[in-house]
Short mmCIF file of C-alpha atoms and ligand atoms in Angstrom, two decimals:
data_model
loop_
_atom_site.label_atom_id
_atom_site.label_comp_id
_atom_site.label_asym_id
_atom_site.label_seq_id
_atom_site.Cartn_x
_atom_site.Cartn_y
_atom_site.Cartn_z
CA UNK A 1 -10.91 -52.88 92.66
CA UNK A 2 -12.32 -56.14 92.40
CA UNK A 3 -11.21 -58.22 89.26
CA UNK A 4 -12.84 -61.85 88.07
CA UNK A 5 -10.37 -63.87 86.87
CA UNK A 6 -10.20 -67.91 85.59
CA UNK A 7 -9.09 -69.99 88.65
CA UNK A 8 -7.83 -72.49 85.96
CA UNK A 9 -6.70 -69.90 83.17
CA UNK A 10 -5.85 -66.41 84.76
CA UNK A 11 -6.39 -63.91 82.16
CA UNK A 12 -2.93 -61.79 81.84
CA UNK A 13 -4.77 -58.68 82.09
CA UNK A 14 -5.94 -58.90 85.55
CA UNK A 15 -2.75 -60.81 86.91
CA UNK A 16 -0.72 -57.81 85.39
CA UNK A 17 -2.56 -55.26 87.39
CA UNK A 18 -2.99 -56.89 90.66
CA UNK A 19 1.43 -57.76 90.16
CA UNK A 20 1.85 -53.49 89.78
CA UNK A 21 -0.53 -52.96 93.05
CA UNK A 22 2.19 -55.20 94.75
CA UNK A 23 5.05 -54.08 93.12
CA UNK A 24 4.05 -50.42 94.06
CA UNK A 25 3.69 -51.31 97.54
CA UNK A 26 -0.31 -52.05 97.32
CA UNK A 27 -2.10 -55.31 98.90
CA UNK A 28 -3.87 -57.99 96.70
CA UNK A 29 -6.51 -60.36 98.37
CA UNK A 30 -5.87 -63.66 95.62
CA UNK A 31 -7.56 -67.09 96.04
CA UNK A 32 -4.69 -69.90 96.95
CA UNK A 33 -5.92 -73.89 96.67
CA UNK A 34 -6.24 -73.36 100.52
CA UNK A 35 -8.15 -70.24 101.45
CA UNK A 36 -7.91 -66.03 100.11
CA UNK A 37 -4.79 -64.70 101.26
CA UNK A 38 -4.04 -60.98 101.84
CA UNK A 39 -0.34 -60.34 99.91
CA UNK A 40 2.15 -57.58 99.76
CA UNK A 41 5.63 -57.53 98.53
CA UNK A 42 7.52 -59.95 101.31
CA UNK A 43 10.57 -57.75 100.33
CA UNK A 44 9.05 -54.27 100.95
CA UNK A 45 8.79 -53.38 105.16
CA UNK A 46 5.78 -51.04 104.74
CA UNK A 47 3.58 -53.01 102.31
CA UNK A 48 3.94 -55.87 104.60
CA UNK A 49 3.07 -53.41 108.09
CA UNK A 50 -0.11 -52.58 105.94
CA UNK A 51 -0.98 -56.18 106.29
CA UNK A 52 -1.21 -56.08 110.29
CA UNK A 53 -2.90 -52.58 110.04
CA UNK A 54 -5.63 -54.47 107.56
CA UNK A 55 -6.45 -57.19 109.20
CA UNK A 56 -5.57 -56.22 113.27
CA UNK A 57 -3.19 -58.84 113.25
CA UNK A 58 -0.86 -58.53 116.51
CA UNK A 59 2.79 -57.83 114.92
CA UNK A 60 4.17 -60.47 117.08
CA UNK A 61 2.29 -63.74 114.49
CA UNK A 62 4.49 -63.69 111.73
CA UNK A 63 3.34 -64.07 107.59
CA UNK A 64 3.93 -67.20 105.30
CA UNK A 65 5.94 -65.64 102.21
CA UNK A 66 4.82 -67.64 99.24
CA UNK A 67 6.70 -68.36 96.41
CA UNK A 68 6.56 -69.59 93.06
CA UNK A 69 10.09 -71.70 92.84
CA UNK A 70 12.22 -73.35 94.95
CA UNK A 71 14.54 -71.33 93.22
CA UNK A 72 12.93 -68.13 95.09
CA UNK A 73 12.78 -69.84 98.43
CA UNK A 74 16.27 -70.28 98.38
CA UNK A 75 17.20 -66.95 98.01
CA UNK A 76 15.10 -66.11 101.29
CA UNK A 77 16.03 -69.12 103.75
CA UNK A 78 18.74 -72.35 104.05
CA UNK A 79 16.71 -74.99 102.66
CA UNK A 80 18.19 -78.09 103.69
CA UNK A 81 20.02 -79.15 101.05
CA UNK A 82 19.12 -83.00 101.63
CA UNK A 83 15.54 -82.29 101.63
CA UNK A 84 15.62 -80.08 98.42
CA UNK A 85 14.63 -83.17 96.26
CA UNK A 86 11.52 -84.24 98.32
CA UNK A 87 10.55 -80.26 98.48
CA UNK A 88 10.93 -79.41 94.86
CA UNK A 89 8.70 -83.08 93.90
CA UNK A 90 6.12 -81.87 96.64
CA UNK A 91 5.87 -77.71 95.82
CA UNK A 92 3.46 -76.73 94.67
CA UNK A 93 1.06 -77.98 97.92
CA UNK A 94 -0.11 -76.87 100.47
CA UNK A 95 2.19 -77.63 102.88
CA UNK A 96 4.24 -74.46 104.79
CA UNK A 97 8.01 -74.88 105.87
CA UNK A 98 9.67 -73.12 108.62
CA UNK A 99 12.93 -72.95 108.30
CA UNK A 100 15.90 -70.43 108.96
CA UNK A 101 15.77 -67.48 107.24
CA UNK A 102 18.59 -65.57 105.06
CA UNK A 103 18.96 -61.56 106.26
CA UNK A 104 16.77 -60.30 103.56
CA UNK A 105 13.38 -60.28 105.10
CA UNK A 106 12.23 -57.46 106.54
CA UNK A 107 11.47 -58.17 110.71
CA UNK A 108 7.48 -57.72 109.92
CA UNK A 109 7.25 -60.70 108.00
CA UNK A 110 9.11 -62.88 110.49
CA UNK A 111 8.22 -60.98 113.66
CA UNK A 112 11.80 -61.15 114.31
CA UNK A 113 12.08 -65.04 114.33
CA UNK A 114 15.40 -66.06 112.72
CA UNK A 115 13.04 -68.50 110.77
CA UNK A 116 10.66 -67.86 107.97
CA UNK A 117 7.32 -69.70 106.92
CA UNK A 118 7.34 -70.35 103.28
CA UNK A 119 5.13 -71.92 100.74
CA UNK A 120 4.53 -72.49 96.88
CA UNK A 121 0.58 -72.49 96.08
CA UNK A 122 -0.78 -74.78 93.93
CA UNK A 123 -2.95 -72.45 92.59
CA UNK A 124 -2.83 -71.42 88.96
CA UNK A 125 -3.79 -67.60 90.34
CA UNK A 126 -1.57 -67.12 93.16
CA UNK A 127 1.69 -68.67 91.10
CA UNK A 128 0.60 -66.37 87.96
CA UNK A 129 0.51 -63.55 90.64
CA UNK A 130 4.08 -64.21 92.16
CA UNK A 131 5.72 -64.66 88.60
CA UNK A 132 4.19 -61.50 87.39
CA UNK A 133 5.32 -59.80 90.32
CA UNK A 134 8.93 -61.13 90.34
CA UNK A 135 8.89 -60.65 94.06
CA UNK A 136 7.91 -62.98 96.59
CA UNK A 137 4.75 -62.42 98.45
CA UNK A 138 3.74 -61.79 101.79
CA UNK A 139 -0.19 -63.44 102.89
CA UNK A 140 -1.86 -64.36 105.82
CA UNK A 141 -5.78 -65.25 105.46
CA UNK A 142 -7.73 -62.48 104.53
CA UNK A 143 -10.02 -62.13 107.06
CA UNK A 144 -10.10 -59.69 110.12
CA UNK A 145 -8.15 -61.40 112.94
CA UNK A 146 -10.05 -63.90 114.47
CA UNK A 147 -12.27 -64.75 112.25
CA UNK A 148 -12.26 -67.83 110.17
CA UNK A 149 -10.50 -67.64 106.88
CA UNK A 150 -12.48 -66.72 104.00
CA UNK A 151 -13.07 -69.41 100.92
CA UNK A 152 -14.64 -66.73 98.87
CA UNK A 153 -14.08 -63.30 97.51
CA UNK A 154 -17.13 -62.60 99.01
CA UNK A 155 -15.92 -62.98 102.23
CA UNK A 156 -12.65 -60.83 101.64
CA UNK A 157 -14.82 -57.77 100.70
CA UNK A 158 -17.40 -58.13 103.49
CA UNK A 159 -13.73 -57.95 105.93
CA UNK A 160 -11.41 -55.89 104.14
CA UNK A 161 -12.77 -54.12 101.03
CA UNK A 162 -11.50 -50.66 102.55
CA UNK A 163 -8.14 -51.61 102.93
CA UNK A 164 -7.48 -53.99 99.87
CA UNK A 165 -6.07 -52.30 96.46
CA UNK A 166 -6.96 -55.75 94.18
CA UNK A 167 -9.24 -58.34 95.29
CA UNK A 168 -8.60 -60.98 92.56
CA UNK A 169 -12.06 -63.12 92.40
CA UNK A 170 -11.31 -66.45 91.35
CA UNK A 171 -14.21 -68.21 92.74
CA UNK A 172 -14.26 -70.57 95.77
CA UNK A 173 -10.91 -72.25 96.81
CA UNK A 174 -10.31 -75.81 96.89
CA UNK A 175 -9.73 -77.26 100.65
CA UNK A 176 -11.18 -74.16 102.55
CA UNK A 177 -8.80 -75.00 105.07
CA UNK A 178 -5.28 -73.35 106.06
CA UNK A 179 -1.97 -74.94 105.17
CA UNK A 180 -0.32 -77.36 107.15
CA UNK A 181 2.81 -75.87 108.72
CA UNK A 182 5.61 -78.08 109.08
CA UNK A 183 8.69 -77.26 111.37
CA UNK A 184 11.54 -78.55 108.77
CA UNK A 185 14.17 -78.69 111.72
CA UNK A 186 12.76 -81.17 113.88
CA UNK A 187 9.57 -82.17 111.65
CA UNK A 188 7.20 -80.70 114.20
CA UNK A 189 3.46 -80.49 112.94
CA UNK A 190 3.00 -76.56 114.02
CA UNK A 191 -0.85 -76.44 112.11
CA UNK A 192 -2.32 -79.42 111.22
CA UNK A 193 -3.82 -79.20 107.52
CA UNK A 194 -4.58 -80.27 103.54
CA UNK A 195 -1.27 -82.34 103.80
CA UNK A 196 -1.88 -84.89 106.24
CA UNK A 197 0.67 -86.28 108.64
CA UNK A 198 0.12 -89.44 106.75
CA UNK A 199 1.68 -87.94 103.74
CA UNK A 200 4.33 -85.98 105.14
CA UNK A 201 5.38 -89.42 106.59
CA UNK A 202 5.12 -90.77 103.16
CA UNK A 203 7.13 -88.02 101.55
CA UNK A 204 9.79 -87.25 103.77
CA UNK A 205 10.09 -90.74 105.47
CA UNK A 206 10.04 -89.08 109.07
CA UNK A 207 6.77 -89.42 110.95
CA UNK A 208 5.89 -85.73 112.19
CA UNK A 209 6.03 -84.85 116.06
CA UNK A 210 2.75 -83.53 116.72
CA UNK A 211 2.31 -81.56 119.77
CA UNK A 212 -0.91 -82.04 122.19
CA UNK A 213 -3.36 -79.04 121.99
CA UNK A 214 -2.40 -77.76 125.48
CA UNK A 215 1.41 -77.77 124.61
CA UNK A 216 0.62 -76.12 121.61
CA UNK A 217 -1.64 -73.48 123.32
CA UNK A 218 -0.42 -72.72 126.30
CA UNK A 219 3.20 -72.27 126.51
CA UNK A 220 4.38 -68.13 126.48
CA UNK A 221 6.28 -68.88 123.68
CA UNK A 222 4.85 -71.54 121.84
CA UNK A 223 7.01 -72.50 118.47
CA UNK A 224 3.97 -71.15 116.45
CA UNK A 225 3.01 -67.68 117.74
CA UNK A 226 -0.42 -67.74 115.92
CA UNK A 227 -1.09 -70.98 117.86
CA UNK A 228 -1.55 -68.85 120.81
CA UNK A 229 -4.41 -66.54 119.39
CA UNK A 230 -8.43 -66.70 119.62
CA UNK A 231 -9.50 -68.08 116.68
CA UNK A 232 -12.40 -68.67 114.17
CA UNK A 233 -15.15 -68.20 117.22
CA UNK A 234 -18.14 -66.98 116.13
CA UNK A 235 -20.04 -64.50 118.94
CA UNK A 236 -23.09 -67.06 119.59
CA UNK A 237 -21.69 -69.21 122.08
CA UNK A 238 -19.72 -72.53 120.28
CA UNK A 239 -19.29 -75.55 122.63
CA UNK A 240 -18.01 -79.52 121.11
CA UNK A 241 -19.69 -82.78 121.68
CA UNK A 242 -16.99 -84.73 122.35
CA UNK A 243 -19.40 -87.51 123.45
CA UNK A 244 -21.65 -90.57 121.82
CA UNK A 245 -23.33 -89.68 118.53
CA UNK A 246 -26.49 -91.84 120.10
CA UNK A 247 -26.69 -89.15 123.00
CA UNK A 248 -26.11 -85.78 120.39
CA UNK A 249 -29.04 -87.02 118.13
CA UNK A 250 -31.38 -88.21 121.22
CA UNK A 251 -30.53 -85.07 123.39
CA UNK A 252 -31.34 -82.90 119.92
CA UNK A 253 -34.17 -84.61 119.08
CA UNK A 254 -36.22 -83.31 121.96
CA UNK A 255 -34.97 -80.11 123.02
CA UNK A 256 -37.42 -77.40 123.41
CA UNK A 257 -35.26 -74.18 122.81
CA UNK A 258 -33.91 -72.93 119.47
CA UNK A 259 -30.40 -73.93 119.05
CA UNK A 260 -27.96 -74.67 116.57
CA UNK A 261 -26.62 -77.78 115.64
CA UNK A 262 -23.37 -77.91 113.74
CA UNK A 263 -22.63 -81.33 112.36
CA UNK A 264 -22.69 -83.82 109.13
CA UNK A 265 -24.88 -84.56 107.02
CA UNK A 266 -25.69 -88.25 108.55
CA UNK A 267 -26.27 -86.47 111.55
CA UNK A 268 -29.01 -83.90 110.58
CA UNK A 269 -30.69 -85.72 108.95
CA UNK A 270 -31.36 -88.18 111.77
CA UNK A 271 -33.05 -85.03 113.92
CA UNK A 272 -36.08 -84.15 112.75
CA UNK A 273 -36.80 -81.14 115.79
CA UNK A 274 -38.03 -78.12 113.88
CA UNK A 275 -35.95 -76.04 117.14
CA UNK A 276 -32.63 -77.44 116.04
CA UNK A 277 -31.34 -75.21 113.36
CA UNK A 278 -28.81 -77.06 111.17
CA UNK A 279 -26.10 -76.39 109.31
CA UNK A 280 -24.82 -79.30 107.56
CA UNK A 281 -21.31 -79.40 107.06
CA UNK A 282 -20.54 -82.69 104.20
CA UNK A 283 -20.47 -86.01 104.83
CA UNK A 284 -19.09 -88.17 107.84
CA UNK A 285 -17.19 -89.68 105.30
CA UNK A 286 -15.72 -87.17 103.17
CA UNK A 287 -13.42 -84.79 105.68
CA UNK A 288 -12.18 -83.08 102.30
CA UNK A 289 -16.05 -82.27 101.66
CA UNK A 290 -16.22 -80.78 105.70
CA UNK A 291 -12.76 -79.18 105.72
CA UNK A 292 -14.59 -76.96 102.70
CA UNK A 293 -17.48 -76.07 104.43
CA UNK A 294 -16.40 -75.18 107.80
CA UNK A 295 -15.42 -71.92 107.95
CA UNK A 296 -18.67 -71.05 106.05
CA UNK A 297 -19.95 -72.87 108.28
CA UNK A 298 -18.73 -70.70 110.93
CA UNK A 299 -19.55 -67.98 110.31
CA UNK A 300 -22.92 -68.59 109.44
CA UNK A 301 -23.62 -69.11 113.04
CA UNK A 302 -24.04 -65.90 114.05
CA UNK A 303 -26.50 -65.40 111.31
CA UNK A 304 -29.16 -67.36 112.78
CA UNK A 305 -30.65 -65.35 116.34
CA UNK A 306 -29.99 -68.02 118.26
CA UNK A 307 -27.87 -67.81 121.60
CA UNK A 308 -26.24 -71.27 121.87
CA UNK A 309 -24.48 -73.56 118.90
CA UNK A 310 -23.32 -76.99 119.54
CA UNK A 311 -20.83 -78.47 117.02
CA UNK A 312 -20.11 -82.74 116.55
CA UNK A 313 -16.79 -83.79 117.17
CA UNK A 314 -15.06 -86.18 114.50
CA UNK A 315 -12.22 -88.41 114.60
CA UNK A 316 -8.74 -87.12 114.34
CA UNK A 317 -6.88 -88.42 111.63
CA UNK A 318 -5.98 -87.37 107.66
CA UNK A 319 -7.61 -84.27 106.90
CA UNK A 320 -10.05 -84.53 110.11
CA UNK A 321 -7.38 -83.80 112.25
CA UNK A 322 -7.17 -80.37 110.53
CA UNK A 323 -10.67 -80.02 110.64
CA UNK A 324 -11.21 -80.72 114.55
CA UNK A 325 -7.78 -78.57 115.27
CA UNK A 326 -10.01 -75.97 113.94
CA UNK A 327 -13.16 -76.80 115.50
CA UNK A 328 -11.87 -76.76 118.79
CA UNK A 329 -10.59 -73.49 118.68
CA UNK A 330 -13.64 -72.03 117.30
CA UNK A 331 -15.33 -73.45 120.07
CA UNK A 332 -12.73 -71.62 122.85
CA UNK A 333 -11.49 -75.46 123.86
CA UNK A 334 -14.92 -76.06 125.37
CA UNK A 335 -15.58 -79.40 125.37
CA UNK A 336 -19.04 -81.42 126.53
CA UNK A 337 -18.63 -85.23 126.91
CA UNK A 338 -21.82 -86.54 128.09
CA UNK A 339 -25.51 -86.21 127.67
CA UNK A 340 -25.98 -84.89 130.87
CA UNK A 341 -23.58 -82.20 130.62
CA UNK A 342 -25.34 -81.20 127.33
CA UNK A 343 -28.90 -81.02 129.02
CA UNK A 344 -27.39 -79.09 131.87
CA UNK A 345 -26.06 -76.29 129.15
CA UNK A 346 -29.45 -76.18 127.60
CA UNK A 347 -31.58 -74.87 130.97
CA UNK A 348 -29.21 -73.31 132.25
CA UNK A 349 -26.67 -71.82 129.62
CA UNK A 350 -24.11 -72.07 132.27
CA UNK A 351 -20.62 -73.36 131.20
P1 AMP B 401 -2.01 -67.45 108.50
O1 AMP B 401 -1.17 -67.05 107.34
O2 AMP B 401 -2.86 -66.37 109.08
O3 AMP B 401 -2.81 -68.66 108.17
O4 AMP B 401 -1.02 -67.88 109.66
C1 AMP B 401 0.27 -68.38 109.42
C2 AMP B 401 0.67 -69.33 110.51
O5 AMP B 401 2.06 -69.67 110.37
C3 AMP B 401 0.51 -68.71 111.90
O6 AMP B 401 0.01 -69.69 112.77
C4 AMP B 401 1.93 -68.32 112.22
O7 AMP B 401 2.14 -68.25 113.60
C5 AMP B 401 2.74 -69.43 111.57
N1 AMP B 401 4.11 -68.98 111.30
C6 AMP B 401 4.51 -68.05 110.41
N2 AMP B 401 5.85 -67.88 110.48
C7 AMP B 401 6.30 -68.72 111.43
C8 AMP B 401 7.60 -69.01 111.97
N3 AMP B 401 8.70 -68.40 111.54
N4 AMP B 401 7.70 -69.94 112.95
C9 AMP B 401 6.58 -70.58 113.39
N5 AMP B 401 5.33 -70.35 112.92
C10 AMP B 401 5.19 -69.43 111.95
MG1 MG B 402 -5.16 -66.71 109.34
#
């Protein structure tokens, strides 16, 4: 069942249903201020199992429980008591804690971590949506694994309608992008997101550890198991130009095979090759305005009948840092530097 609701004003009505689909066990797809998530009752072992079954998620990448108190979070993990201050001025964000988790969870949530990734949305649906339930709640991105997350409830029925009780359709969320997940124990950056490393530092007064792609990727047990996952790739072949923006526009300019170029605004519009197909994804000076678009962006790709996509590489600070953490892994972590290496890909398609 698919029910509009106000982003701004949730109409009791449809809150009150999609809270009985979770109380009775059921899973809601809800809009968050950071992308749809796919929720069950955190407290309830089979709703949350029905969440892996959905989406294909392996059962070792454990859920973010979301909340809508501190009060609530407490109940379900030690919060440190010195940081409860900071954390109850800063909830509602979108900013994800781990921290060590209290017995009650069931071991599907947490993959059998002792810790537990939790949140408070700050969106007027998704808090409605916990209240009403009185139960915390359980929700990865709805999407099929892999994919990138949807921003739409468009999106969440094109991956999951079969499986999904209540898809509450609140229109298009407000960063598009994932929520930052902060260690709380050592104030390790685990996902880079909304809520910049910039602001945690201003917040919490510690500047977060942030761990280099490869240590992040490539360890067997890496301190965020979804870090370790395929992610966001479309199937048209996704490779980022790490290089000069001179040699992306001159090398695009003239190319004589359809391709696709993924990049700003500033960018595309400099090209004017009727081969390149664009997709524009904001400004080079708004990263909020890109962070929205992308995974649109993404998966329009595949859309397009053309066999190679080439995306432009941004800085990687604030929200861009979030964006390109993304970017890279929907590109595999293949990276071109130089013009030459970017003609070479075009004639021969060889990576
Ligand atoms: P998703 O909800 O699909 O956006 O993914 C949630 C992210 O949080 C994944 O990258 C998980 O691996 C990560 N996560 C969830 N619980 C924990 C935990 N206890 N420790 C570390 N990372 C976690
Ligand atoms: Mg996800």
């Amino acid at each position: 069942m698919i029910i509009n609701i106000n982003p701004l004003r949730p109409e009791k009505d449809g809150i009150r249903r999609a809270a009985m689909a979770i109380r009775a066990g059921g899973l809601v797809a809800f809009p968050t201020e950071t992308v749809y998530g796919l929720g069950a009752d955190a407290l309830n072992d089979a709703a949350c199992r029905k969440i892996f079954l959905a989406k294909g998620r392996p059962a070792d990448n454990p859920l973010i429980v979301h909340v809508s108190s501190v009060g609530m979070a407490e109940k379900l993990a030690y919060i440190p008591v010195a940081l409860l201050p900071i954390i109850k001025r800063v909830w509602p964000s979108p900013l994800t804690f781990i921290v060590k988790k209290r017995t009650r969870l069931p071991d599907s949530v947490t993959a059998s971590l002792d810790t537990v990734a939790i949140r408070m949305p700050a969106h007027p649906i998704a808090l409605a949506l916990i209240k009403e339930a009185d139960t915390p709640i359980a929700a990865p991105s709805a999407n099929l694994s892999g994919k990138p997350s949807p921003t739409d409830a468009k999106t969440v029925v094109k991956d999951l309608k079969k499986s999904v009780d209540v898809i509450l359709d609140g229109g298009p969320t407000f960063f598009g992008i994932e929520s930052t997940v902060i260690d709380l124990r050592d104030f390790t950056l685990l996902r880079p997101g909304p809520f910049t490393p910039e602001e945690i530092e201003k917040t919490f007064g510690v500047k977060p550890r942030i761990p280099t792609a490869a240590a992040a990727d490539e360890t067997d047990k890496p301190a965020s198991p979804g870090m370790k996952y395929r992610h966001y790739a479309p199937d048209t072949k996704l490779v980022l130009f790490t290089g000069r923006i001179g040699d992306l526009i001159d090398t695009f300019s003239t190319i004589e095979k359809p391709v696709c170029l993924l990049a700003s605004k500033e960018t595309c519009t400099s090209i004017k090759n009727t081969n390149v197909k664009k997709i524009i994804l904001g400004s080079r000076n708004d990263g909020y305005e890109v962070a929205k678009n992308l995974f649109t962006a993404l998966r329009s790709i595949d859309d397009l009948g053309v066999d190679l996509a080439v995306a432009e590489a941004f800085q990687e600070n604030g929200i861009w840092l979030a964006v390109m953490n993304r970017l890279r892994k929907a590109c595999g972590n293949v990276e071109l530097s130089s013009k030459e290496d970017l003609l070479e890909l075009f004639f021969t398609k060889r990576l």
